[in-house]
Short mmCIF file of C-alpha atoms in Angstrom, two decimals:
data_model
loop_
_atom_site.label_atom_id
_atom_site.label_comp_id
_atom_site.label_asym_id
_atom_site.label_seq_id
_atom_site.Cartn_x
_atom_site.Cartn_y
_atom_site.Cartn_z
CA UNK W 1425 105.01 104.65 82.92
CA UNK W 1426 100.58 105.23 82.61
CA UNK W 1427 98.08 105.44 84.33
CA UNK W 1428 96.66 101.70 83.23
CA UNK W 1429 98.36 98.27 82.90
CA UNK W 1430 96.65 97.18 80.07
CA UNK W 1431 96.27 99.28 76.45
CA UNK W 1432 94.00 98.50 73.51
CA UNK W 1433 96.71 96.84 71.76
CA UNK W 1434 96.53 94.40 74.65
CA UNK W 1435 92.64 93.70 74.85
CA UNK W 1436 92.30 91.77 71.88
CA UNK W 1437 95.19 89.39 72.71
CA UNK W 1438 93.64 89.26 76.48
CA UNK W 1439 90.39 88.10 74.88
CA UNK W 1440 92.59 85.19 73.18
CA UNK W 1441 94.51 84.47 76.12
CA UNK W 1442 91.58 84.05 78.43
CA UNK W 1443 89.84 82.28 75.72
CA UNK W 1444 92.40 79.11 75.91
CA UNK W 1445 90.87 77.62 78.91
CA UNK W 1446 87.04 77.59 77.41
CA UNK W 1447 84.66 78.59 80.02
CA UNK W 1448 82.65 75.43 79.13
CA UNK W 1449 85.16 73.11 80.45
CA UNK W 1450 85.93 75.26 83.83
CA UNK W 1451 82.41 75.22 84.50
CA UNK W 1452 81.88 71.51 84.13
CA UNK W 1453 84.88 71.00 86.25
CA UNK W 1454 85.35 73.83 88.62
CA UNK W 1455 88.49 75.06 89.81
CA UNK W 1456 91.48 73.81 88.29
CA UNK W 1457 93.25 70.70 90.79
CA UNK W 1458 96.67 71.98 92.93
CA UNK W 1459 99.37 71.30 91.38
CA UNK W 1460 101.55 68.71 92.68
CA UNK W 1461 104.34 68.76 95.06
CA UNK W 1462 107.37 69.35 93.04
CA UNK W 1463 105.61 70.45 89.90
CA UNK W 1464 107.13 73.59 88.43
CA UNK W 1465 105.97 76.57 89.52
CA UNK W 1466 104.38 78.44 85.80
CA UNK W 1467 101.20 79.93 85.53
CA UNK W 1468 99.08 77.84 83.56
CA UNK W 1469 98.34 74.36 85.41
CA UNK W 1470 97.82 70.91 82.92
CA UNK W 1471 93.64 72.03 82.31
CA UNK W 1472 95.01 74.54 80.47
CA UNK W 1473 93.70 77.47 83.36
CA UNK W 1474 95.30 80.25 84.37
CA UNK W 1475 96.79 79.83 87.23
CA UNK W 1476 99.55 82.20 89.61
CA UNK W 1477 102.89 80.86 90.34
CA UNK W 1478 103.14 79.56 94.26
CA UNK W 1479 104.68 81.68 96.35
CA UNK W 1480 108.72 80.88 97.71
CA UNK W 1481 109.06 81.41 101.39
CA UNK W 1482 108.08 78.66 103.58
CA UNK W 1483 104.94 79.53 105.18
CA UNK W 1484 100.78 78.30 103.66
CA UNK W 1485 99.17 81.12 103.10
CA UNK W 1486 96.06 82.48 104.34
CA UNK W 1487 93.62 84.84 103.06
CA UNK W 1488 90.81 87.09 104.63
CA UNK W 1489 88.15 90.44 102.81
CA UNK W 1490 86.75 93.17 104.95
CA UNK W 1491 84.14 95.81 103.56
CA UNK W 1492 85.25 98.90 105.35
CA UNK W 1493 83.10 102.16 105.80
CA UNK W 1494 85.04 105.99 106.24
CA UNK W 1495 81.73 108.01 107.30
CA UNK W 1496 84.11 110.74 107.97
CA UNK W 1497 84.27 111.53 104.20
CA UNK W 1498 82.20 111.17 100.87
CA UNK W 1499 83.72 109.26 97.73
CA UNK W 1500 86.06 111.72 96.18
CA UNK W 1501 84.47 110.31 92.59
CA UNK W 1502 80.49 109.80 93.39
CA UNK W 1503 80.35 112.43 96.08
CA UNK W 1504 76.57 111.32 96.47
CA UNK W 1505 77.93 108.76 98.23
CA UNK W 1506 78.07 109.99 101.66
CA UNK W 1507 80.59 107.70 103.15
CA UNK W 1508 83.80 106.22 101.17
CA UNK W 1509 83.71 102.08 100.95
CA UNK W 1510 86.50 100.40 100.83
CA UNK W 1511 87.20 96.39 99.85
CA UNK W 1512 90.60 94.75 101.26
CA UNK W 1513 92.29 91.70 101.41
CA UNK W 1514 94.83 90.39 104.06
CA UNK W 1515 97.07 87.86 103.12
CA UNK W 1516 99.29 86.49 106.40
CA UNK W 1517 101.44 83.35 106.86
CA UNK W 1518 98.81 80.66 107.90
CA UNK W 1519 99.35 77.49 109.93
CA UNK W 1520 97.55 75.09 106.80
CA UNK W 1521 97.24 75.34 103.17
CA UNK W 1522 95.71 71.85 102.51
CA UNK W 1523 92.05 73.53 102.05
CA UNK W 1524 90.79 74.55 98.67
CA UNK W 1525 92.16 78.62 97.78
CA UNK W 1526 90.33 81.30 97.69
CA UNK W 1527 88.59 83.06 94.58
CA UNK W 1528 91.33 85.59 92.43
CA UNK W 1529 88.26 87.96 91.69
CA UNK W 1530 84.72 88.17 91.00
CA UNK W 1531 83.29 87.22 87.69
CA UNK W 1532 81.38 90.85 87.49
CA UNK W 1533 84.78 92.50 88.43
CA UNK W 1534 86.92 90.13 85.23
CA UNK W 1535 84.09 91.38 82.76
CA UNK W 1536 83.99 95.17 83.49
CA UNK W 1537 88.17 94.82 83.74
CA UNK W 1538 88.04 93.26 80.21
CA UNK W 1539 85.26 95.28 78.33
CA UNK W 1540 86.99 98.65 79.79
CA UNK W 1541 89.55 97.09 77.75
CA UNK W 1542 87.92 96.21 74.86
CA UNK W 1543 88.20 92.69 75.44
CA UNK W 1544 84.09 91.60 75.07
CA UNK W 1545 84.79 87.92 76.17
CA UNK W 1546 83.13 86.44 79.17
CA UNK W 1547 84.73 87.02 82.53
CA UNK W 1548 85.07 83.74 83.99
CA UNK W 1549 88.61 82.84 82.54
CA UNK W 1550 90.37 85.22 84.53
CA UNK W 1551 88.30 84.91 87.59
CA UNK W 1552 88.49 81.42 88.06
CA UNK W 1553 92.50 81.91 88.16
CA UNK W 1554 93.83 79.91 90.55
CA UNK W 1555 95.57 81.75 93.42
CA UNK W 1556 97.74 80.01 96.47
CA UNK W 1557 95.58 81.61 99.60
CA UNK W 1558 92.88 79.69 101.56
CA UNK W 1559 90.32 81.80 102.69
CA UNK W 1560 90.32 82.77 106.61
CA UNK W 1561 92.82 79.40 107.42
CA UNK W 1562 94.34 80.04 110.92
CA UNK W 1563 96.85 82.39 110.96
CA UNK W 1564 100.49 81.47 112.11
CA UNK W 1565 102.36 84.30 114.27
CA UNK W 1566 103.16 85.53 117.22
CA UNK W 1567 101.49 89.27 118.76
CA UNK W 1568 102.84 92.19 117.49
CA UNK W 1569 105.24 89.57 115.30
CA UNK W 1570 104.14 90.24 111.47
CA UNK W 1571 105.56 93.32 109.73
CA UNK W 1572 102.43 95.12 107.47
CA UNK W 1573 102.83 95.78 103.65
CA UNK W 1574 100.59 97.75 102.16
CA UNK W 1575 99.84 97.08 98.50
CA UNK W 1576 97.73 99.43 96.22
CA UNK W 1577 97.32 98.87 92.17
CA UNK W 1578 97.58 100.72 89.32
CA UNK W 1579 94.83 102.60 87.52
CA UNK W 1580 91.74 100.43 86.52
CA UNK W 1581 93.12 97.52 87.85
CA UNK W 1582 91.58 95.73 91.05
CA UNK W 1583 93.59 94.86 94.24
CA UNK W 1584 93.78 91.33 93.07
CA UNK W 1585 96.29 92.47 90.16
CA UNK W 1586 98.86 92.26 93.18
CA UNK W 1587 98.01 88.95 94.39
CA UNK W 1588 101.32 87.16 93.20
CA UNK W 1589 103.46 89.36 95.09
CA UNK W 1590 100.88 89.55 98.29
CA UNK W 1591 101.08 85.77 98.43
CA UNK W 1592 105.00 85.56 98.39
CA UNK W 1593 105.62 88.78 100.98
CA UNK W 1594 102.85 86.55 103.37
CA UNK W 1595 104.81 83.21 102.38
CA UNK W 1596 107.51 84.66 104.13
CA UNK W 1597 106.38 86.62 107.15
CA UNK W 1598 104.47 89.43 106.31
CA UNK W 1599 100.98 90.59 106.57
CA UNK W 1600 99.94 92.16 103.42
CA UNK W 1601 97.09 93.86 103.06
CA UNK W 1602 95.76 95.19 99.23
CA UNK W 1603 93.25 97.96 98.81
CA UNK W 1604 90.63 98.22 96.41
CA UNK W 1605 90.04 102.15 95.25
CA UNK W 1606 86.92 102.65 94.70
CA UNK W 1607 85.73 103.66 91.26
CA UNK W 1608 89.35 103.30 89.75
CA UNK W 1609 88.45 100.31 89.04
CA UNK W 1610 85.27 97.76 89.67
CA UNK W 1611 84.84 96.56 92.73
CA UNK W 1612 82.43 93.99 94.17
CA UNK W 1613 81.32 94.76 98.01
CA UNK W 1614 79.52 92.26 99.95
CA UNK W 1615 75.58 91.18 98.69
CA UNK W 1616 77.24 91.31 94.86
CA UNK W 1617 76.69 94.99 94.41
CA UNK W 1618 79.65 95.90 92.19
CA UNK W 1619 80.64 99.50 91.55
CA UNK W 1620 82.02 100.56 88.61
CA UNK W 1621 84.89 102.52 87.68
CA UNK W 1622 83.54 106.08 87.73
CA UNK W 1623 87.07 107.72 87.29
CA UNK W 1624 87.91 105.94 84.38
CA UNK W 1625 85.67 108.77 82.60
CA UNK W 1626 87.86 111.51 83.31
CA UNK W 1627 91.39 109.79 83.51
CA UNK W 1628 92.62 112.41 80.50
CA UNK W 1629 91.63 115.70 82.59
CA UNK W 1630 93.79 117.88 84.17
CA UNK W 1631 95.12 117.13 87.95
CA UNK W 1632 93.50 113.69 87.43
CA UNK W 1633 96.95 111.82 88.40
CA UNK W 1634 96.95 114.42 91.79
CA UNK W 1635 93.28 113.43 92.73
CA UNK W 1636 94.08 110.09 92.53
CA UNK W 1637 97.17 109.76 94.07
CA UNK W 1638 95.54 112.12 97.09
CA UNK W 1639 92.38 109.50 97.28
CA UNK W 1640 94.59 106.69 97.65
CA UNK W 1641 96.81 107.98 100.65
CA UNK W 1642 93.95 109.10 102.63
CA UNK W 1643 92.62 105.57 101.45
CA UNK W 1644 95.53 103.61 102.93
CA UNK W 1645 95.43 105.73 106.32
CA UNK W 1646 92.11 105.12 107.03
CA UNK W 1647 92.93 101.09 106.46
CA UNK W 1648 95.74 101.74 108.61
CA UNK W 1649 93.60 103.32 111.38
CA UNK W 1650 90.83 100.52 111.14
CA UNK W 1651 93.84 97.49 111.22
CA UNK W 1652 95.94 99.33 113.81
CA UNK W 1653 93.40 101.41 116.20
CA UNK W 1654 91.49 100.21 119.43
CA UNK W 1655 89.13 98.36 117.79
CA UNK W 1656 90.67 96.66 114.84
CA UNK W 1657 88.58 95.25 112.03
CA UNK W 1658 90.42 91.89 111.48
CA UNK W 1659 89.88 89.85 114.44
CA UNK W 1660 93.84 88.97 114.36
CA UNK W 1661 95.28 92.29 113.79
CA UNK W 1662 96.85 91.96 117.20
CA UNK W 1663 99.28 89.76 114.94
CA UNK W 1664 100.74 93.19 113.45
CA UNK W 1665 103.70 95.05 114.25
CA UNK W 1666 102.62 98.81 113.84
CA UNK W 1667 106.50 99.96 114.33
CA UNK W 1668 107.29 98.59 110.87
CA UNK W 1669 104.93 99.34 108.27
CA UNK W 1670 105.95 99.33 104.51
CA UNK W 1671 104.06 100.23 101.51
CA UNK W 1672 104.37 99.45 97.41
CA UNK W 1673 102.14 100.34 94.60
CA UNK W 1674 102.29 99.83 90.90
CA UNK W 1675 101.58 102.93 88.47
CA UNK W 1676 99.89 105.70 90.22
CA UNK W 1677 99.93 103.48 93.20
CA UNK W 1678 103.46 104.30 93.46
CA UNK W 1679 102.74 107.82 93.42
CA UNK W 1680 100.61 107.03 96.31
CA UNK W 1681 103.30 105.60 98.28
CA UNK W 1682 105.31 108.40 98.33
CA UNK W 1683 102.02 110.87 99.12
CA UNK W 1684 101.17 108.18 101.71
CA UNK W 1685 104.79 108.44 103.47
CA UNK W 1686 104.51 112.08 103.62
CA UNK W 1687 101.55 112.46 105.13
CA UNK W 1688 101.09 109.35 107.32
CA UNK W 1689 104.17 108.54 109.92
CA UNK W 1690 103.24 104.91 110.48
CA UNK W 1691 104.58 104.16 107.04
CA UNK W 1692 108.26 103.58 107.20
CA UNK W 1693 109.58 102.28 103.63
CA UNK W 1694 107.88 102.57 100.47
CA UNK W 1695 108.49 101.08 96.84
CA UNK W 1696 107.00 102.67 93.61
CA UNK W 1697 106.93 99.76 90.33
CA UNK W 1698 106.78 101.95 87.49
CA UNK W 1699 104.46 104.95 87.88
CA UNK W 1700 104.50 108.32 87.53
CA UNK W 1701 105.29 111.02 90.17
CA UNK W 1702 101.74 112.83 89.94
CA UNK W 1703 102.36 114.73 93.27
CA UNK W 1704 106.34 116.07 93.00
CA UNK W 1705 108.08 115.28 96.35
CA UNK W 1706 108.26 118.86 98.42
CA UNK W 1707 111.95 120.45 97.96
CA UNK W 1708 112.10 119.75 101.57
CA UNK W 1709 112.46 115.90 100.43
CA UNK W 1710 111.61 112.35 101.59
CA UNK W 1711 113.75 111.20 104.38
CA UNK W 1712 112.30 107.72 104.57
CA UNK W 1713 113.66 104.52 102.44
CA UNK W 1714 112.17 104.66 99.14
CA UNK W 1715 113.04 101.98 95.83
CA UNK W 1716 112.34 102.62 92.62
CA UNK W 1717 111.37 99.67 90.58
CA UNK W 1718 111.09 100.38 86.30
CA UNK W 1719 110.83 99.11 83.78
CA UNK W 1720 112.50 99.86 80.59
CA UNK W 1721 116.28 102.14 80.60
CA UNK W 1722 115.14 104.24 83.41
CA UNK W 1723 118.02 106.34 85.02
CA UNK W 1724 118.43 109.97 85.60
CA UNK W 1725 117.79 112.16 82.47
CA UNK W 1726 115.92 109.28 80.85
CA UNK W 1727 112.60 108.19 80.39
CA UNK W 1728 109.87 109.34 82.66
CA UNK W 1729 111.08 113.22 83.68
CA UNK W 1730 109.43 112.72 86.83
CA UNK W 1731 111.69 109.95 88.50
CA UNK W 1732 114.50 112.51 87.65
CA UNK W 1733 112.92 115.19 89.72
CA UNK W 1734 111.94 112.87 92.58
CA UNK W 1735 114.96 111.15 92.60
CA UNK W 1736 116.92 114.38 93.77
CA UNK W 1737 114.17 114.81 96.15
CA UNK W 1738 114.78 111.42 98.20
CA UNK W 1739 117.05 112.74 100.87
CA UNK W 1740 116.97 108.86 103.46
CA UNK W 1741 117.82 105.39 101.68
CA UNK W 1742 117.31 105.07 97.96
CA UNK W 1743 118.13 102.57 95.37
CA UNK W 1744 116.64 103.00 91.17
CA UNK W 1745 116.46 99.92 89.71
CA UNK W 1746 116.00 99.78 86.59
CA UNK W 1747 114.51 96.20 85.04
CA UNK W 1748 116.02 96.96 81.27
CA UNK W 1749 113.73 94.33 79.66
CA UNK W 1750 111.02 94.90 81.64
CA UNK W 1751 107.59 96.47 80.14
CA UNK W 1752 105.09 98.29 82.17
CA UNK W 1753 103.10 95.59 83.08
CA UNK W 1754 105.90 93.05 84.09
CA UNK W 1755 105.37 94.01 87.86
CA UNK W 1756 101.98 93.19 87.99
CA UNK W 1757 100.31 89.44 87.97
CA UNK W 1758 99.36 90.08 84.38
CA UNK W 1759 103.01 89.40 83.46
CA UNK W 1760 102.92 85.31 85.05
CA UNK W 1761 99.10 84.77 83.50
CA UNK W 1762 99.50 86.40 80.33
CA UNK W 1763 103.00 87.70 79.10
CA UNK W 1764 104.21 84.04 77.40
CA UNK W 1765 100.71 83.68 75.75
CA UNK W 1766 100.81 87.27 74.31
CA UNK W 1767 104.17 87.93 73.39
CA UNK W 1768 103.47 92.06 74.02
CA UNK W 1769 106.51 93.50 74.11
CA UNK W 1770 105.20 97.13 74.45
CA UNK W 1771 103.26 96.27 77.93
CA UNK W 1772 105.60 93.41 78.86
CA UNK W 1773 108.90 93.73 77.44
CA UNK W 1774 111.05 90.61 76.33
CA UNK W 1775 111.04 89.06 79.64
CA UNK W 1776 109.33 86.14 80.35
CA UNK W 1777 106.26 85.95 82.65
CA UNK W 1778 107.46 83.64 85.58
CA UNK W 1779 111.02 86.13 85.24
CA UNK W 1780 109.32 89.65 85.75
CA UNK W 1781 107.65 87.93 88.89
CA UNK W 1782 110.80 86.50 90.49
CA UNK W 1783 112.70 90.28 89.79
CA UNK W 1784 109.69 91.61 91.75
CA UNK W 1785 109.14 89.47 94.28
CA UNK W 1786 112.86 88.87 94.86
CA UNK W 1787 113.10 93.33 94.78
CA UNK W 1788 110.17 94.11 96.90
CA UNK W 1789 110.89 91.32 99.66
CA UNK W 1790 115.15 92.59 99.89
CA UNK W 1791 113.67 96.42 100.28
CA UNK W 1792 111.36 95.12 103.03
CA UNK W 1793 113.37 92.84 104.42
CA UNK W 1794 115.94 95.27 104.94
CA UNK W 1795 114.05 98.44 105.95
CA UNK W 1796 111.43 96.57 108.20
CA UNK W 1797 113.26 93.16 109.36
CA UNK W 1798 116.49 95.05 109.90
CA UNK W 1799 118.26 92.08 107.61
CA UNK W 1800 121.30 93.12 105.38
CA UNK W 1801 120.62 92.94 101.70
CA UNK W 1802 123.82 92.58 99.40
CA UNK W 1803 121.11 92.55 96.56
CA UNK W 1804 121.19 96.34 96.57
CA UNK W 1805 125.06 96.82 97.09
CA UNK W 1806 125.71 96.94 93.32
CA UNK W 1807 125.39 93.83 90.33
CA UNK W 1808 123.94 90.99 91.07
CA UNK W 1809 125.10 87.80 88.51
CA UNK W 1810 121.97 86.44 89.57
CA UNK W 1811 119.82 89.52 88.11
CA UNK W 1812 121.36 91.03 85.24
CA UNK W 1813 118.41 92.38 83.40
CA UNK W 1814 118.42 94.95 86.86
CA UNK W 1815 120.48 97.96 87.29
CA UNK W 1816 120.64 99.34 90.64
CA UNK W 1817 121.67 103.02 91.19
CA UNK W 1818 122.53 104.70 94.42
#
């Protein structure tokens, strides 16, 4: 469990990976073609791109960015900056998916992601990945009908590193909405100013997983207030249920979730894939539904101390499961676009790509379905034949 999806060891075999569609040929061409109907569904498409698995459930997809503003308090990293700015995306079940999809990231955000890594290679490979949303199509729903996740990454990684699992929660009903923490990682805001990330300096000091994890709950509750309040900034939020909110983040972002759930009583159910318990869970405990989603042998008295503490702490629902194949990174899109081409077993473990994004996808949309839809989920009863990398404690 860290702070940061990718290592050094994996920069230089990102800069190979990204390499195999040459930025020559996208240019000339543009974004890869759809893929067509029936065609498996693995990451890289015929050009040779890279390209994110579609979504299952049986809605298009749709896809909309706000900027949002909090004048009510400075950036916790630049404090210069008077007000804290905020990028989002919504995905939502949509009513076409015909039109062409929207952009996975900006080129400016792929090269500051890659040379934070070491990676010097140019940034338009992994930009130009082809995602399953069209941008602003027509949403499909009825008021007050769509349940809200709320999806926040891990450490210097962008909101888009979520996108596979944003698309599929959407595919099937939700609205999903992924936050962009300013100056954990870049982020591009509207004119093409992009801001770096500031924090990255000081990720090694002391009460540097606290700050974070603190940032990113009041983060989410001010995109809570401004999607949820009287006057909502996406033209359609009258589309979301604010009785059953849910929450997930990977890394620190899972610490967030459980800081988020304590301090914020709109969010019901929360996941954490993988990431360190920065802020301990008061003695008093966590009532709410919580899932814990690792990778690696994680189970009481094992691996990361901190799940062992926490776990005690969870006093409502709770189910550990424990991917034992899995590698850090395996819950994040880096697993479908890059795992198979880079054979790291370190940040990915030994399963493949397109299998770490099923487990999560399949994981994250049973907790939600269950603890927001009110469905029954068998999936967390005990072993599943279907899933036997997973062990699920109780």
């Amino acid at each position: 469990m860290s702070r940061s999806v990718l290592r050094g060891a994996l920069a230089a075999s990102v800069a190979s990976a990204v390499l195999v569609a040459p930025v020559t040929a996208l240019a000339a061409t543009g974004a890869p073609p759809a893929p067509a109907a029936g065609a498996p569904a693995t990451a890289p498409d015929p050009a040779g791109a890279l390209a994110l698995p579609r979504p299952t459930g049986p809605h298009a997809v749709g896809v909309t960015t706000l900027h949002l503003v909090d004048g009510s308090r400075p950036d916790p990293w630049v404090p210069e900056q008077k007000a804290r700015e905020l990028m989002v995306s919504i995905w939502y079940p949509a009513r076409t998916g015909k039109e062409g999809t929207a952009p996975y990231m900006t080129v400016k955000e792929a090269e500051l992601l890659l040379q934070g890594q070491g990676a010097g290679v140019p940034g338009e490979s992994l930009s130009r990945t082809r995602t399953n949303a069209v941008a602003d199509a027509a949403p499909l729903g009825r008021r007050r009908g769509l349940p809200l996740v709320v999806l926040s990454p891990g450490f210097g990684m962008p909101r888009s590193s979520l996108t596979a699992l944003a698309e599929d929660l959407a595919s099937r009903g939700y609205a999903v909405v992924g936050v962009d923490h300013t100056h954990e990682a870049a982020t591009t805001f509207p004119g093409g100013r992009t801001e770096t990330c500031v924090s990255c300096a000081s990720q090694n000091e002391p009460g540097f997983g606290e700050k974070s994890a603190r940032t990113r709950a009041a983060d989410v509750s001010f995109v809570l207030d401004r999607l949820t309040g009287k006057k909502p900034a996406w033209k359609h939020a009258g589309l979301i249920d604010r009785s059953r909110i849910g929450m997930a983040g990977h890394s620190v972002g899972g610490n967030s979730a459980t800081h988020t759930m304590l301090t914020d009583s709109r969010v019901r159910a929360g996941i954490n894939m993988d990431g360190t318990f920065w802020i301990p869970i008061p003695d008093k405990g966590l009532g709410k539904p919580f899932l814990l989603l690792g990778a690696g042998r994680t189970e009481p008295g094992v691996g990361d101390p901190t799940w062992t503490r926490d776990w005690q702490r969870m006093t409502g629902w709770r189910r550990w499961a424990a991917v034992g194949t899995a590698g850090h990174g395996s819950f994040t899109d880096y697993a479908p676009l890059l795992a198979d081409r880079l054979g790291d077993k370190e940040m990915f473990g030994t399963l493949s790509g397109t299998r770490s994004l099923e487990i999560t996808r399949t994981y994250a949309g049973a907790f939600f379905d269950l603890h927001l839809r009110g469905r029954a989920q068998p999936l967390f009863d005990g072993p599943a034949k279907r899933y036997p990398e997973v062990t699920v404690l109780k």
